XYZ file of N, CA and C in Angstrom:
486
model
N 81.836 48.126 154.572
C 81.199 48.330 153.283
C 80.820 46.984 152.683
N 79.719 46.928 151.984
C 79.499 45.697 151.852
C 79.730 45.259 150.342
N 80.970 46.040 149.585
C 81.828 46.232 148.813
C 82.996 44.823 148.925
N 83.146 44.917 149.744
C 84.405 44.216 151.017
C 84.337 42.309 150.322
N 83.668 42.411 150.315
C 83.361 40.827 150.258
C 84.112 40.540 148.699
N 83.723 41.731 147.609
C 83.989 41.096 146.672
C 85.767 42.272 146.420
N 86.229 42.631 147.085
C 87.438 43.168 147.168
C 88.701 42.646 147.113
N 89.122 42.523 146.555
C 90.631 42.055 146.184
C 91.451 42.499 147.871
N 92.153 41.489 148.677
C 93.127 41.667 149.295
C 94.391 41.304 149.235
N 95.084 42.632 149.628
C 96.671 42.349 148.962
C 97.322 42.620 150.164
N 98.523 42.087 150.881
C 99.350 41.416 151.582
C 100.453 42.769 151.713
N 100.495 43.382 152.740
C 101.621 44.575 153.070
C 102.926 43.953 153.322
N 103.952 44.424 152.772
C 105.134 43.923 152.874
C 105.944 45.296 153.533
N 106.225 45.259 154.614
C 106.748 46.476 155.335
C 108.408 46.582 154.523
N 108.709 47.951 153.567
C 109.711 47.800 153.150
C 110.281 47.280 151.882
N 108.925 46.497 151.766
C 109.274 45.799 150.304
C 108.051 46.400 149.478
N 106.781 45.998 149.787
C 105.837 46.571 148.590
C 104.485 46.258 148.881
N 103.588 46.183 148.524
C 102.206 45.574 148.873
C 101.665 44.957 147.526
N 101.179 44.008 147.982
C 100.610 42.824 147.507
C 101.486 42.580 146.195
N 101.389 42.358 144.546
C 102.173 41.694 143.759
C 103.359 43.295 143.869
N 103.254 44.119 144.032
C 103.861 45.112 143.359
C 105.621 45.532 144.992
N 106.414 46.084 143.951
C 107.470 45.537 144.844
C 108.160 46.730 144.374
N 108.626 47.883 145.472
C 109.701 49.069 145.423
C 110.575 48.906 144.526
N 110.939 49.724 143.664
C 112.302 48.959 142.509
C 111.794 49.028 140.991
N 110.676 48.154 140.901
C 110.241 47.393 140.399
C 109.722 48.558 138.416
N 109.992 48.329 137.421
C 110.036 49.345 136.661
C 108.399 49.575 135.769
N 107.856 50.232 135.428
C 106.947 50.415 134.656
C 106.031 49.087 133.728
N 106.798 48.485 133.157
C 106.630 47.401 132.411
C 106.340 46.440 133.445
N 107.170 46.132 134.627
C 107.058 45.311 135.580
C 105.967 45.340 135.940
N 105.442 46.518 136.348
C 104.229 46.808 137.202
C 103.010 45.794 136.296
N 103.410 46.804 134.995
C 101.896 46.602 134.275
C 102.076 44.849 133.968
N 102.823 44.181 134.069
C 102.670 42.757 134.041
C 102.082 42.293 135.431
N 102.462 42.539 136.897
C 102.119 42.002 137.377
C 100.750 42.217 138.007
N 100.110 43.453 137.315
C 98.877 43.667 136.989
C 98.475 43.504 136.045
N 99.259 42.497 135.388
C 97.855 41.839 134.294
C 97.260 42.288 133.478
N 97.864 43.682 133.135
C 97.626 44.524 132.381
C 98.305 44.870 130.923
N 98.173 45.218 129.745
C 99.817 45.606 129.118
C 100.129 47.199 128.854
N 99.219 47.738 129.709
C 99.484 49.734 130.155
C 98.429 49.795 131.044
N 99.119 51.265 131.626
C 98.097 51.802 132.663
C 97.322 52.360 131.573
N 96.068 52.777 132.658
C 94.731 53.618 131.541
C 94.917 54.855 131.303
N 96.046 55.524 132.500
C 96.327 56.713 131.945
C 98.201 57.160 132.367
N 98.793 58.050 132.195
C 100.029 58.778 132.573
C 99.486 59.964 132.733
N 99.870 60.644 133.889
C 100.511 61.383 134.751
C 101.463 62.303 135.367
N 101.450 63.868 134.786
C 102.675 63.886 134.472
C 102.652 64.793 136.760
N 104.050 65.263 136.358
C 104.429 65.984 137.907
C 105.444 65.761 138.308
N 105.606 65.971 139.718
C 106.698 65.705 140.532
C 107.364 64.568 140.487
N 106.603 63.620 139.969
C 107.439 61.826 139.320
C 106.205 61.149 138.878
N 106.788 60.142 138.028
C 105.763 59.450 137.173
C 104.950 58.924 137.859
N 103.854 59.159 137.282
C 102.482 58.336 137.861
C 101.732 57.923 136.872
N 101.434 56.301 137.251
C 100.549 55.662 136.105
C 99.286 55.036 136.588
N 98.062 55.332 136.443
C 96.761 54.921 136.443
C 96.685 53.649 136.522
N 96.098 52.805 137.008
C 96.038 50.948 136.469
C 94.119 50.674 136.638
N 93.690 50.219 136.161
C 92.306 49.845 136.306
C 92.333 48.963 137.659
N 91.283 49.023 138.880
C 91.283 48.462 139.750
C 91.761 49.458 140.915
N 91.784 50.659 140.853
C 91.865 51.600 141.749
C 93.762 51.802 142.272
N 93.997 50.915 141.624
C 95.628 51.298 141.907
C 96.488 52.222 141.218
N 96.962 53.390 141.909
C 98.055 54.269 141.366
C 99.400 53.759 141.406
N 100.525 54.007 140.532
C 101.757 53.921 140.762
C 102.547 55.144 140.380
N 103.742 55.151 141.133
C 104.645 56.672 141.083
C 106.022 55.883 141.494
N 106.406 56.641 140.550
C 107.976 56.391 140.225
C 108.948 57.315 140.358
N 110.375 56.901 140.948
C 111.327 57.989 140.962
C 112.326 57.538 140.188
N 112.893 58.051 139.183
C 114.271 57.516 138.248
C 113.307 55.933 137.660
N 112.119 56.027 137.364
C 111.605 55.007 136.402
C 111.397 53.590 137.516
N 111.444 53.500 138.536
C 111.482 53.012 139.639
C 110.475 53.043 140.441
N 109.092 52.048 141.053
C 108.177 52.354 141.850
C 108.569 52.601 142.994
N 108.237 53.829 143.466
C 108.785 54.425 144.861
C 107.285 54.094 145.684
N 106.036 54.278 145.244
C 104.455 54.538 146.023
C 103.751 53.940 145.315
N 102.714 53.487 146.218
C 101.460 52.950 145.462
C 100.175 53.414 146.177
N 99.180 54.155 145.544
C 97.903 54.819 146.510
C 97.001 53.643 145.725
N 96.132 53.393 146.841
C 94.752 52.397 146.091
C 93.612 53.383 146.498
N 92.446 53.131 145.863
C 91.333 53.791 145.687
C 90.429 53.160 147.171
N 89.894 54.260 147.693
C 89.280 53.997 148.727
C 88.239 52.890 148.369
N 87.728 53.032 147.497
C 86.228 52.140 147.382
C 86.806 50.992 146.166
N 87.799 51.229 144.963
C 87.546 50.325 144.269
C 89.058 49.443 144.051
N 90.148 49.897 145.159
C 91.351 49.707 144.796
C 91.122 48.240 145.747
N 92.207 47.502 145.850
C 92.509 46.544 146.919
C 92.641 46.766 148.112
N 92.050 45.711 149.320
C 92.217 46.008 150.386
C 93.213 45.796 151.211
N 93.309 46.443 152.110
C 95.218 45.999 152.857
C 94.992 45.901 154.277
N 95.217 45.199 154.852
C 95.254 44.888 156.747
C 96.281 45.459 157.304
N 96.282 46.391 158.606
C 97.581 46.368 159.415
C 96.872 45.885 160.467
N 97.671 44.324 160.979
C 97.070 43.910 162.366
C 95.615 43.433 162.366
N 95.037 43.130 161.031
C 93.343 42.749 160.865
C 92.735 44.290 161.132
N 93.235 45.230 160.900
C 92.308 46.270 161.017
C 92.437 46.788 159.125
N 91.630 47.314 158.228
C 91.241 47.346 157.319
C 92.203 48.670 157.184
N 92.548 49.241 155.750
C 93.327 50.594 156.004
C 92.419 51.672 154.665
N 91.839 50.557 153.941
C 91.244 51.232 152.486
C 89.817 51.121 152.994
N 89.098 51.789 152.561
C 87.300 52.543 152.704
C 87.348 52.422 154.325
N 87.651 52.781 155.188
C 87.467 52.919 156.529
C 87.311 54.488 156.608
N 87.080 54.758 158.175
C 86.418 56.119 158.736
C 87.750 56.502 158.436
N 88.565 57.796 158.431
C 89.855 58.554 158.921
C 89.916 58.736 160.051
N 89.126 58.556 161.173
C 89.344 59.053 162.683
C 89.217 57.488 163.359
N 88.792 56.648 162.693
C 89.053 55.497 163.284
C 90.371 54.839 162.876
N 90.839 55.161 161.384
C 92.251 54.963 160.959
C 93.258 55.272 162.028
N 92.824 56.614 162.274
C 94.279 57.762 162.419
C 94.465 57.068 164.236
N 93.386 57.124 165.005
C 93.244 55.866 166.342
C 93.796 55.050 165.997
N 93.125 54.163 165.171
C 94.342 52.729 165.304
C 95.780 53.231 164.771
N 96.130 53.829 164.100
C 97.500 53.894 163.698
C 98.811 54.644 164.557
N 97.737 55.121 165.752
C 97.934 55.954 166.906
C 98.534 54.843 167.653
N 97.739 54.023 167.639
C 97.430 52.706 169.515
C 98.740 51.809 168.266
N 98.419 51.480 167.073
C 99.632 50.631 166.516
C 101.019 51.035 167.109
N 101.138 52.264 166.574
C 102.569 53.103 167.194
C 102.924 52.476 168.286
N 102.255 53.055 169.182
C 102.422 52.712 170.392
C 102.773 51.823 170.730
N 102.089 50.863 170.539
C 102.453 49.448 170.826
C 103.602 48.779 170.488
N 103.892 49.121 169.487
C 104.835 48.134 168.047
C 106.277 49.411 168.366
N 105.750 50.866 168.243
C 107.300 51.715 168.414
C 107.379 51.781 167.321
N 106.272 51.996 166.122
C 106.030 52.617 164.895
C 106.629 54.112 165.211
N 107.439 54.691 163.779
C 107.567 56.110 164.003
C 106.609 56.930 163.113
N 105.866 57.546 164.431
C 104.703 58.590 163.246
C 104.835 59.732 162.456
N 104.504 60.109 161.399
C 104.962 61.275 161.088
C 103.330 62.114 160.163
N 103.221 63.662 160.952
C 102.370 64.029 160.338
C 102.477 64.648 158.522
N 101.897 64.311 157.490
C 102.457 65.292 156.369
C 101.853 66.792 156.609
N 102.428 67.622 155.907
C 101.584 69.008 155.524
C 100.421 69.115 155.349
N 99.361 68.430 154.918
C 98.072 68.295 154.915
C 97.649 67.701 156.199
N 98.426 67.346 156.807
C 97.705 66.573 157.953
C 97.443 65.163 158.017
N 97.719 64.145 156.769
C 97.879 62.765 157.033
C 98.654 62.553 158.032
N 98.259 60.717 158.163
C 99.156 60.376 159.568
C 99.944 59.285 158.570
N 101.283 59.321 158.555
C 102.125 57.816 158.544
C 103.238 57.172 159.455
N 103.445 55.860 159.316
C 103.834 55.371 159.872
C 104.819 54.977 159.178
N 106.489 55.795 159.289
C 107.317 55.915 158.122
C 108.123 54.341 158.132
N 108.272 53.595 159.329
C 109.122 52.596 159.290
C 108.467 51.614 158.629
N 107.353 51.590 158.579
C 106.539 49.996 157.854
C 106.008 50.922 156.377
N 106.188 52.332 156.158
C 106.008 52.678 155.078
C 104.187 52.656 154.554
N 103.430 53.163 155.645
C 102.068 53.081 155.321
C 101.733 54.763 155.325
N 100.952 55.296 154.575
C 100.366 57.137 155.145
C 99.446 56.730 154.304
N 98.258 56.969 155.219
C 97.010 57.458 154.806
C 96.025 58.499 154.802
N 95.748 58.816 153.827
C 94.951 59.883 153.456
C 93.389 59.607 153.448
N 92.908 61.210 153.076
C 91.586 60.561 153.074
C 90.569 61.294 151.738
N 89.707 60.387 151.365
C 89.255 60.249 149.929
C 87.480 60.817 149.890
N 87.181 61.490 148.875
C 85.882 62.126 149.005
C 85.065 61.131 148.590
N 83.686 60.227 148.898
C 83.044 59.152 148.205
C 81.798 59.932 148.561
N 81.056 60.420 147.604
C 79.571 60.633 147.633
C 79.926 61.687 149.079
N 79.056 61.510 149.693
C 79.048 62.537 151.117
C 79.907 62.368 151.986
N 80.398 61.275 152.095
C 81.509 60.207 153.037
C 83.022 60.602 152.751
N 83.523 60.532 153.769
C 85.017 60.547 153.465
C 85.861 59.380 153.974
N 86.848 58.553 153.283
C 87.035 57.546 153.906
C 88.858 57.256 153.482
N 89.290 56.272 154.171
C 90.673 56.108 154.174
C 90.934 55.833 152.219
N 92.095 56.063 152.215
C 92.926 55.673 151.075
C 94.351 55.300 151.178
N 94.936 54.742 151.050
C 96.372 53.927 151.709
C 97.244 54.209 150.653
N 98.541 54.891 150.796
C 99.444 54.605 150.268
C 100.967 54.033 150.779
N 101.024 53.756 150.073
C 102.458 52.323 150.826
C 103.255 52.795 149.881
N 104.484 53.708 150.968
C 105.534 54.038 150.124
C 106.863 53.616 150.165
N 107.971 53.701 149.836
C 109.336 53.309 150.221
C 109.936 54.324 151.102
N 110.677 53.269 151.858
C 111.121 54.810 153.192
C 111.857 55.845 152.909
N 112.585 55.906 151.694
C 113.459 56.749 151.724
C 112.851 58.047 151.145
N 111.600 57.947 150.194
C 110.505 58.802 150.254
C 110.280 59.231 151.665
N 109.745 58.502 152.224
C 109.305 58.975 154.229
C 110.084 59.772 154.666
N 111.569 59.284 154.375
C 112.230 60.464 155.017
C 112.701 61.390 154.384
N 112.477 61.501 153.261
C 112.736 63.242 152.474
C 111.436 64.047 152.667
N 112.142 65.088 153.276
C 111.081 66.177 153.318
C 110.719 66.624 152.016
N 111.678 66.419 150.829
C 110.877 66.943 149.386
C 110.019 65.952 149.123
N 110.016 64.884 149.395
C 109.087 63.727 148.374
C 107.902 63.271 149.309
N 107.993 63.790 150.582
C 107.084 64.098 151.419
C 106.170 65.127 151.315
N 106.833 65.890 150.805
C 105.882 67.112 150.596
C 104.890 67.122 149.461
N 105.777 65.882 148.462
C 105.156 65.961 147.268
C 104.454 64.373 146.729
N 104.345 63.651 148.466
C 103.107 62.385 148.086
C 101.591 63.125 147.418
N 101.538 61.622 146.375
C 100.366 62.134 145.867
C 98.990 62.975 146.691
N 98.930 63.923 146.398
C 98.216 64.188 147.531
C 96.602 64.667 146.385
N 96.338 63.754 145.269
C 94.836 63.926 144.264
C 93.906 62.813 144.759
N 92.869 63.511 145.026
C 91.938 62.974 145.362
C 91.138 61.520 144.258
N 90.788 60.178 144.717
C 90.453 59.284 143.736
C 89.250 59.435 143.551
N 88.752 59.002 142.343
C 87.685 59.129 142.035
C 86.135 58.946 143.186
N 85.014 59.633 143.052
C 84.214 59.293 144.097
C 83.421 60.447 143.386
């Protein structure tokens, strides 16, 4: 996309968090280290979720960032291995995250909808409606989400804007 150039890239921390934002980490925290002093919107549901301008979601368990989904087209971009994980095809994603496994001894796991993640480095990606196109959307969660079948069941699964 030729979006890309002027895209913010943020740094996957397998386990810990992606780019400034860090598992743990509380509401107030967030919105500081986004530079922000609130999200644009709240969220209510299965656990808190707060809006941030710049395509980033956050969701919380016990007031605590457990996930973070970025916006296919306007959120930050994230690398696994130099391969792109945000505005990409889903069938070229779900391949590489296939051949990653493999290689590395990633453990895959399908959700109920049919995303693919990769619960040990804490990546599942979904996929996002843009104009006619459908394209990746990344969320980077904490594992202990990954491995509950309730909080699995209940990743954000709302479509971002497009």
């Amino acid at each position: 996309m030729g979006l890309d150039a002027e895209r913010r890239s943020w740094e996957l921390r397998s386990g810990v968090g992606v780019g400034p934002l860090q598992f743990g980490m509380s509401p107030a925290e967030v919105a500081q280290v986004l530079l922000v002093s609130e999200p644009q919107e709240r969220v209510g549901g299965p656990y808190g979720q707060e809006d941030f301008p710049g395509g980033v979601k956050a969701f919380y368990d016990a007031s605590e960032l457990a996930c973070v989904a970025l916006d296919a087209v306007t959120g930050p971009q994230v690398f696994l291995s130099g391969f792109p994980l945000a505005g990409s095809d889903p069938e070229q994603v779900r391949q590489f995250l296939l051949d990653h496994a493999a290689e590395h001894g990633n453990w895959v796991l399908y959700t109920p909808d049919g995303s693919l993640s990769l619960t040990d480095i804490g990546v599942l990606v979904r996929s996002q409606q843009v104009g006619a196109a459908r394209l990746t959307r990344p969320l980077f969660v904490k594992e202990e989400w990954l491995e509950s079948q309730y909080f699995r069941d209940h990743l954000p699964l709302e479509g971002g804007s497009g």
